[in-house]
Amino acid sequence: RVPPRYPSWDQVRWFRATYPHYIGLLQASAGGVFTSVRQKTKMSEMGYIKGTPDFALFVVTTTRPGLFMEMKKTRGGKVSAAQHEIADALEAQGYEVHRSVKGFREFRQIVEKYLTE
């Protein structure tokens, strides 16, 4: 049996190869990772908040201080109330937020557009 493939692998690998000077500035959240109750408690105590977008790009452009993206399956996938709440708060601070990015191709287009502004 083939283990499940995490969707962020392709995005992270592409980003690191394409933008090596920004390595460390694209970060993925721990959301969606199966953990024990003890580990979830520890993550919460360390500041992890449910609804945090899957990706954060900490690159300042002429128009925005950073980019956040919530990945969803190419078919289906719903943005939760907690995800909307966090996205609203990020947008209020001037960040660019994409709430429902469907797959690698859309991820790449958003990043390329953001970095060329």
Coordinates of C-alpha atoms in Angstrom, one line a residue:
R1 CA 0.0 0.0 0.0
V2 CA 1.3 3.5 -0.9
P3 CA 1.3 6.0 2.0
P4 CA -0.7 9.1 1.4
R5 CA 1.1 12.0 -0.2
Y6 CA 0.9 15.3 1.5
P7 CA -0.1 18.1 -0.9
S8 CA 2.5 20.5 0.4
W9 CA 5.5 18.4 -0.8
D10 CA 5.2 19.6 -4.4
Q11 CA 4.6 23.2 -3.4
V12 CA 7.5 23.4 -1.0
R13 CA 9.9 21.6 -3.4
W14 CA 9.0 23.8 -6.3
F15 CA 9.2 27.0 -4.2
R16 CA 12.7 26.1 -2.8
A17 CA 14.0 25.3 -6.3
T18 CA 12.5 28.4 -7.9
Y19 CA 13.2 30.9 -5.2
P20 CA 16.3 29.7 -3.3
H21 CA 16.9 33.3 -2.0
Y22 CA 13.6 33.1 -0.1
I23 CA 14.3 29.7 1.6
G24 CA 13.0 29.9 5.1
L25 CA 10.4 32.5 4.2
L26 CA 7.7 30.0 3.0
Q27 CA 6.4 28.1 6.0
A28 CA 3.7 25.5 6.4
S29 CA 1.4 25.2 9.3
A30 CA 1.1 22.0 11.3
G31 CA -2.6 21.8 10.6
G32 CA -3.8 18.5 9.2
V33 CA -1.0 16.5 10.8
F34 CA -2.3 13.7 12.9
T35 CA -1.1 14.0 16.5
S36 CA -1.8 12.7 19.9
V37 CA -3.9 14.6 22.4
R38 CA -0.8 15.4 24.4
Q39 CA 0.9 16.8 21.3
K40 CA -2.2 18.9 20.4
T41 CA -2.2 20.3 23.9
K42 CA 1.5 21.2 23.6
M43 CA 1.0 22.8 20.2
S44 CA -1.9 24.9 21.6
E45 CA 0.2 26.0 24.6
M46 CA 3.0 27.0 22.1
G47 CA 0.5 29.2 20.2
Y48 CA -0.9 27.1 17.4
I49 CA -4.4 28.2 16.6
K50 CA -6.9 26.1 14.8
G51 CA -7.8 27.7 11.4
T52 CA -4.2 28.9 10.7
P53 CA -3.7 28.9 6.9
D54 CA -1.6 26.1 5.4
F55 CA 1.1 28.3 4.0
A56 CA 2.6 31.7 5.0
L57 CA 5.0 33.5 2.7
F58 CA 6.9 36.1 4.7
V59 CA 8.1 38.3 1.8
V60 CA 7.2 42.0 1.8
T61 CA 6.2 43.4 -1.6
T62 CA 5.4 47.0 -2.5
T63 CA 1.7 46.4 -1.7
R64 CA 1.6 43.7 1.0
P65 CA 3.5 42.5 4.1
G66 CA 3.0 38.8 3.3
L67 CA 0.9 36.1 1.8
F68 CA -1.2 33.4 3.4
M69 CA -2.9 30.5 1.6
E70 CA -5.3 27.8 2.7
M71 CA -5.0 24.7 0.5
K72 CA -8.1 22.7 -0.4
K73 CA -8.7 19.5 -2.5
T74 CA -9.1 20.2 -6.2
R75 CA -12.7 18.8 -5.8
G76 CA -14.6 19.7 -2.7
G77 CA -12.9 21.1 0.4
K78 CA -14.7 23.7 2.5
V79 CA -13.3 26.6 4.4
S80 CA -14.2 26.3 8.1
A81 CA -15.5 29.1 10.3
A82 CA -12.2 29.2 12.2
Q83 CA -10.3 29.5 8.9
H84 CA -12.5 32.4 7.8
E85 CA -12.0 34.1 11.2
I86 CA -8.2 33.9 10.9
A87 CA -8.3 35.0 7.3
D88 CA -10.4 38.0 8.2
A89 CA -7.9 39.0 10.9
L90 CA -5.0 38.6 8.6
E91 CA -6.6 40.7 5.8
A92 CA -7.4 43.4 8.4
Q93 CA -3.6 43.7 9.0
G94 CA -3.0 44.1 5.3
Y95 CA -1.9 40.6 4.3
E96 CA -2.9 39.0 1.1
V97 CA -5.0 35.9 1.9
H98 CA -6.3 33.2 -0.4
R99 CA -8.9 31.1 1.4
S100 CA -9.3 28.2 -1.0
V101 CA -6.3 27.4 -3.2
K102 CA -7.0 24.3 -5.3
G103 CA -3.9 22.4 -6.1
F104 CA -0.3 23.0 -7.1
R105 CA -1.0 24.9 -10.3
E106 CA -3.1 27.6 -8.5
F107 CA -0.6 27.8 -5.7
R108 CA 2.2 28.4 -8.2
Q109 CA 0.2 31.1 -10.0
I110 CA -0.6 32.9 -6.8
V111 CA 3.0 32.9 -5.6
E112 CA 4.4 34.0 -9.0
K113 CA 1.9 36.9 -9.2
Y114 CA 2.5 37.9 -5.6
L115 CA 6.3 38.0 -6.0
T116 CA 6.2 40.1 -9.2
E117 CA 4.0 42.9 -7.8

